[in-house]
JSON list of C-alpha atoms in Angstrom, two decimals:
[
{"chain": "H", "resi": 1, "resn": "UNK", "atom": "CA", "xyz": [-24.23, 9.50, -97.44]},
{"chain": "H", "resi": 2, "resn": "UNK", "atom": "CA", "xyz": [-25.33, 11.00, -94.03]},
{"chain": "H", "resi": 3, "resn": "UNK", "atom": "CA", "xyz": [-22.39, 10.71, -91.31]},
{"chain": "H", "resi": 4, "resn": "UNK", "atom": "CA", "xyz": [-23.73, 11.48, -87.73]},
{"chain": "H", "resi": 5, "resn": "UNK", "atom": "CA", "xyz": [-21.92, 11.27, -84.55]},
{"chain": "H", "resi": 6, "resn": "UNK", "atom": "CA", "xyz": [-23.58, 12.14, -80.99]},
{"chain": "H", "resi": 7, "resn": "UNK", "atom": "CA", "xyz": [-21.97, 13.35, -78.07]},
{"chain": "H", "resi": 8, "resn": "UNK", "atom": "CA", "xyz": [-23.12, 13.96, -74.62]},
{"chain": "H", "resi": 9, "resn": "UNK", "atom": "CA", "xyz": [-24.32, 11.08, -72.81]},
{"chain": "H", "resi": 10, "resn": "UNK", "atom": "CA", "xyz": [-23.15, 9.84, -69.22]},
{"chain": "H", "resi": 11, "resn": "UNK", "atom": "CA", "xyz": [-24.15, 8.87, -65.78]},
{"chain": "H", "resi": 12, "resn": "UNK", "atom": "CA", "xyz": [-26.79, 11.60, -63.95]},
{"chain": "H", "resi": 13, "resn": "UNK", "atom": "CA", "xyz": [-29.15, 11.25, -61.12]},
{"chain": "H", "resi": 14, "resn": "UNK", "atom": "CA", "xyz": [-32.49, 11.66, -60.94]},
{"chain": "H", "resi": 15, "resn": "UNK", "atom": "CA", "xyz": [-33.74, 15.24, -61.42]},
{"chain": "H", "resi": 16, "resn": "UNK", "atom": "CA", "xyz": [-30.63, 15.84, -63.41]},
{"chain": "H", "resi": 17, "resn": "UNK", "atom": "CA", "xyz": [-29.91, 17.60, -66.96]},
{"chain": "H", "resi": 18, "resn": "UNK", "atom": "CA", "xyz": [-28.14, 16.51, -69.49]},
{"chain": "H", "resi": 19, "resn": "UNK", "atom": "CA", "xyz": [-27.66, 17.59, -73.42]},
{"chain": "H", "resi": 20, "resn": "UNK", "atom": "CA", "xyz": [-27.12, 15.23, -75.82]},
{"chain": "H", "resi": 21, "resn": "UNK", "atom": "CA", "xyz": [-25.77, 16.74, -79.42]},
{"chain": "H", "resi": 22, "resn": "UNK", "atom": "CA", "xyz": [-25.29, 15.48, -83.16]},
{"chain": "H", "resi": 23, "resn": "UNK", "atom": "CA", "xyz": [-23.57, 16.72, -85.43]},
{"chain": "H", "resi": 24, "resn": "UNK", "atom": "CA", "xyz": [-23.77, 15.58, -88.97]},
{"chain": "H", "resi": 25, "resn": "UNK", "atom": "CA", "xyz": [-22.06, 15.81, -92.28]},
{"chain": "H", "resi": 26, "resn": "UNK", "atom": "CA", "xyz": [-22.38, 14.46, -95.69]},
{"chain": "H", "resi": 27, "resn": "UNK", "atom": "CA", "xyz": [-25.11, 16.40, -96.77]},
{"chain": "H", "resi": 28, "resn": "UNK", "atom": "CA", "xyz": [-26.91, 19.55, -96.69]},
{"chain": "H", "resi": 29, "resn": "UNK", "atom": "CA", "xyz": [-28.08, 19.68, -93.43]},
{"chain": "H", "resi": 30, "resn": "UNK", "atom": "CA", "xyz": [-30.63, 22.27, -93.56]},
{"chain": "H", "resi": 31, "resn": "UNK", "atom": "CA", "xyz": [-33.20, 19.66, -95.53]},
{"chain": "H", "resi": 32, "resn": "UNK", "atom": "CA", "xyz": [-32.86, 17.15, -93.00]},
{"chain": "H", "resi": 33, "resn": "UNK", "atom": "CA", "xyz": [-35.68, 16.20, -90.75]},
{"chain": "H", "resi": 34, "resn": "UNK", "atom": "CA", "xyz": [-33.90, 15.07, -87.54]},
{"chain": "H", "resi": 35, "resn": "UNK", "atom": "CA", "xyz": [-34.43, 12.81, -84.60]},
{"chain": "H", "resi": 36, "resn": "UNK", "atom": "CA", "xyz": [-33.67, 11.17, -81.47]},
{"chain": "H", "resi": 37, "resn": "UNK", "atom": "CA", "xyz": [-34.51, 8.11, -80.37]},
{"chain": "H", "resi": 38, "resn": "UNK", "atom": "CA", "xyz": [-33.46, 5.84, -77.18]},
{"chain": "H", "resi": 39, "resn": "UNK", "atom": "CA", "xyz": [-33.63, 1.79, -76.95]},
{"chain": "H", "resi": 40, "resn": "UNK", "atom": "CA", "xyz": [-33.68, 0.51, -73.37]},
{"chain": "H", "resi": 41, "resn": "UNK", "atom": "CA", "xyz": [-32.44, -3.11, -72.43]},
{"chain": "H", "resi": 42, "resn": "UNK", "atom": "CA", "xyz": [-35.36, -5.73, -73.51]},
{"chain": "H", "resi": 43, "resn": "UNK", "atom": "CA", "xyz": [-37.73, -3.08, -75.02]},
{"chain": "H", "resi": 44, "resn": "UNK", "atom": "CA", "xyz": [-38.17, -1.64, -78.99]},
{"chain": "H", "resi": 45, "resn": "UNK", "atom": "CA", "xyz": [-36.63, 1.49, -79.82]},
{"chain": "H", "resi": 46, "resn": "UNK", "atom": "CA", "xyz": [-39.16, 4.59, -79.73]},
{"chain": "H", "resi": 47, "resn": "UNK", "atom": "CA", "xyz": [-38.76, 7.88, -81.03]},
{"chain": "H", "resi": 48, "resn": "UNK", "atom": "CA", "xyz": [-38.29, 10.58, -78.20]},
{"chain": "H", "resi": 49, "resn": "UNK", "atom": "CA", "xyz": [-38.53, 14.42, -80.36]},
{"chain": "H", "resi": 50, "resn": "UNK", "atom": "CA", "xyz": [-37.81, 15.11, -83.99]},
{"chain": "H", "resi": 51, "resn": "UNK", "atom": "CA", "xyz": [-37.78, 18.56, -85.60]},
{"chain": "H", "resi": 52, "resn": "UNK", "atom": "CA", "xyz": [-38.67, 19.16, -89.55]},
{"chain": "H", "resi": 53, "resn": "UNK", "atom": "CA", "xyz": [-36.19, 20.89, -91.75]},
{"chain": "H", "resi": 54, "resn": "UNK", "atom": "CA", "xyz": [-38.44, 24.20, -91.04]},
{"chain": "H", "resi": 55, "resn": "UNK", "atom": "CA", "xyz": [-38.50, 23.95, -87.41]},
{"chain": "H", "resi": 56, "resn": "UNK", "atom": "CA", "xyz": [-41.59, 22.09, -86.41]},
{"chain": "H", "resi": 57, "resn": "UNK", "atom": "CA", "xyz": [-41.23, 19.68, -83.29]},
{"chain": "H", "resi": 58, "resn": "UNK", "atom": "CA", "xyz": [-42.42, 17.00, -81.63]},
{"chain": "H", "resi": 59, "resn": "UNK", "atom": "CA", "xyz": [-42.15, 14.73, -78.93]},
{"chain": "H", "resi": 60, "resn": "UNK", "atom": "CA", "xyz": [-43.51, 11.43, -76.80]},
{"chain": "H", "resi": 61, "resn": "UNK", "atom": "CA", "xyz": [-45.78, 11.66, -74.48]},
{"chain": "H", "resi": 62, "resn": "UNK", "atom": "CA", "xyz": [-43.60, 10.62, -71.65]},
{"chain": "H", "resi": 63, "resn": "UNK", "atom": "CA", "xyz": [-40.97, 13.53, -72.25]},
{"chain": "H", "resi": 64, "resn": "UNK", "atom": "CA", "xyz": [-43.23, 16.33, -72.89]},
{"chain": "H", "resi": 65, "resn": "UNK", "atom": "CA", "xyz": [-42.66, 19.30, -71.22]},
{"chain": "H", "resi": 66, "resn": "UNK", "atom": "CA", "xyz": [-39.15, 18.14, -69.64]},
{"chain": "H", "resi": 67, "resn": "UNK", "atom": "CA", "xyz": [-37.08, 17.37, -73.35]},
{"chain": "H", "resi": 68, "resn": "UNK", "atom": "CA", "xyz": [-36.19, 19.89, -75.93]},
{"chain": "H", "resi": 69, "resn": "UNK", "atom": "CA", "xyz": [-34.97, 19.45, -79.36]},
{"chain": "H", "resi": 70, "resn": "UNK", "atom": "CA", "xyz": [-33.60, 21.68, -81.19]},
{"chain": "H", "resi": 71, "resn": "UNK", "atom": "CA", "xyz": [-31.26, 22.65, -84.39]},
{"chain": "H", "resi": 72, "resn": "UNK", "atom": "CA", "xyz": [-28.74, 25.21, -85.28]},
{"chain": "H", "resi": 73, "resn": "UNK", "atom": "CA", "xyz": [-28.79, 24.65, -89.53]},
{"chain": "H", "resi": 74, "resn": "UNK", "atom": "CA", "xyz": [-25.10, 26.56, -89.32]},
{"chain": "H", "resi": 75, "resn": "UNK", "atom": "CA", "xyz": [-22.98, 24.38, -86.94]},
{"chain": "H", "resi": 76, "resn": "UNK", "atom": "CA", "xyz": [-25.08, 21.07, -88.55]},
{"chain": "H", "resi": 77, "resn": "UNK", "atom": "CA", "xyz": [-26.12, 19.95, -85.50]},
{"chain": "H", "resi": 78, "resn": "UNK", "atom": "CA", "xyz": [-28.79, 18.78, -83.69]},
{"chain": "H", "resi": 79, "resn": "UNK", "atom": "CA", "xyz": [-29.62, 19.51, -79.48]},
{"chain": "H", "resi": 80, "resn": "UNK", "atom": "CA", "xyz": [-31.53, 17.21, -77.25]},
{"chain": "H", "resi": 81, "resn": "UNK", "atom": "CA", "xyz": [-31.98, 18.90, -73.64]},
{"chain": "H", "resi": 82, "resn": "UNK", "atom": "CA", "xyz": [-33.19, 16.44, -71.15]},
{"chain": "H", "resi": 83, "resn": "UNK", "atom": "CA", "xyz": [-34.27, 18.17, -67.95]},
{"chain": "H", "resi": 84, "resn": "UNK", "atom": "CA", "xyz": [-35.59, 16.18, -64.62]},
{"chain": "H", "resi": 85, "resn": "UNK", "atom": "CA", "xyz": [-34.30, 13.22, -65.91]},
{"chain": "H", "resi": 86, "resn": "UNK", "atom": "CA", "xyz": [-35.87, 10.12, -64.50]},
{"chain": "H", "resi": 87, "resn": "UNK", "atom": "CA", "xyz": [-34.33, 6.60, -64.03]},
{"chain": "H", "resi": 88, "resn": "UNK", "atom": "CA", "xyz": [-37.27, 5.12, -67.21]},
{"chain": "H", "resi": 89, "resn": "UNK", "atom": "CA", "xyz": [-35.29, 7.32, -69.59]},
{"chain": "H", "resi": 90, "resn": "UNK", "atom": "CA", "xyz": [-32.08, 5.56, -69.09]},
{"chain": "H", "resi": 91, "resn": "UNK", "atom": "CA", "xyz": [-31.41, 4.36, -72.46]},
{"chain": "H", "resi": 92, "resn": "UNK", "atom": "CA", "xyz": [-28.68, 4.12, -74.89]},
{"chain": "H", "resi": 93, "resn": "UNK", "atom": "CA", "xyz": [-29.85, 7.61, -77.34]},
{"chain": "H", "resi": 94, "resn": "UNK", "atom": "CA", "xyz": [-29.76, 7.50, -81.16]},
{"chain": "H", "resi": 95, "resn": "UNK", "atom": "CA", "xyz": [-29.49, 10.20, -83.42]},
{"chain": "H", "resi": 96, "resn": "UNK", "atom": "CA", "xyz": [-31.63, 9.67, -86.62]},
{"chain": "H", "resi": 97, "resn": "UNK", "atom": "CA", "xyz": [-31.66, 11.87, -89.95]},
{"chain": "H", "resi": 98, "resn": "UNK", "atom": "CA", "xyz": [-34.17, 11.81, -92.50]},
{"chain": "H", "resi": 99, "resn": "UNK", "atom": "CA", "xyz": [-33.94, 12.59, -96.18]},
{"chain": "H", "resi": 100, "resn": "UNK", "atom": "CA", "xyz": [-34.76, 9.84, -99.24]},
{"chain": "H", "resi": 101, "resn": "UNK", "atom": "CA", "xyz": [-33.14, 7.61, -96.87]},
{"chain": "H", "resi": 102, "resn": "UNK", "atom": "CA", "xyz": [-32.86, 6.98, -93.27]},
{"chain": "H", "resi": 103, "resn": "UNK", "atom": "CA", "xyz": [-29.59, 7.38, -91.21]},
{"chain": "H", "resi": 104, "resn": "UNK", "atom": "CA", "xyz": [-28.27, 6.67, -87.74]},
{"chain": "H", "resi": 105, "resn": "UNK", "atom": "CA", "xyz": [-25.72, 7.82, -85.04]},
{"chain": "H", "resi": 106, "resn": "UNK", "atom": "CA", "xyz": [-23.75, 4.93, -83.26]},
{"chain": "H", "resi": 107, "resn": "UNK", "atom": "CA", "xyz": [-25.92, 5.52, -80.12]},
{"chain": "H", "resi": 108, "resn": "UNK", "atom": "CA", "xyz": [-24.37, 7.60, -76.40]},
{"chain": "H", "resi": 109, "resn": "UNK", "atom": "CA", "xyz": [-25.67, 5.82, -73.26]},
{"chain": "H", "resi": 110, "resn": "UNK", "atom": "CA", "xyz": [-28.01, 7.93, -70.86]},
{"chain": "H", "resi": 111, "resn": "UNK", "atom": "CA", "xyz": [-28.10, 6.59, -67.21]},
{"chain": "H", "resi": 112, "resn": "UNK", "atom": "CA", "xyz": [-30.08, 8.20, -64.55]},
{"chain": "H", "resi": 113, "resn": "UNK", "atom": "CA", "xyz": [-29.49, 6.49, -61.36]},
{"chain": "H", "resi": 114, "resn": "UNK", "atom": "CA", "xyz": [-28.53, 7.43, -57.66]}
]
């Protein structure tokens, strides 16, 4: 059983930065193939950047270029950078891990607003 727990949300205005982090336990993280993913009010929840056990990333169209994800394998956690932050990303922000099965974070709010 996977056990993660993100961190790192809150309030920001537009053009902002923020870093959203997960840390996970349960497991060996090093073979996990991680995620984030965001749900806004009234829509379906999309994947935003995942990175493979080996490094390899990728991201939606819509955050390419301003969102990073990345992993450091000996602290078991997982980085999401969000730079010029833009009120369509507000969204509550889900940390996923893959491995046989599928596991999720409880979700930390993003809001980009003036």
């Amino acid at each position: 059983q996977v056990q993660l727990v993100e961190s790192g949300g809150g309030l920001v205005q537009p053009g902002g930065s923020l870093r959203l982090s997960c840390a996970a336990s349960g497991t060996s993280f090093s073979v996990l193939r991680m995620g984030w993913y965001r749900q806004a009010p009234g829509k379906q929840r999309e994947l935003v950047a995942s990175i493979s056990s080996t490094g390899t990333t990728s991201y939606a169209d819509s955050v390419k270029g301003r969102f990073t994800i990345s992993r450091v394998n000996a602290k078991n956690t997982v980085y999401l950078q969000m730079n010029s932050l833009k009120p369509e990303d507000t969204a509550v922000y889900y940390c996923n891990a893959n491995y046989i099965a599928t596991y999720w974070g409880q979700g930390t709010q993003v809001t980009v607003s003036s």
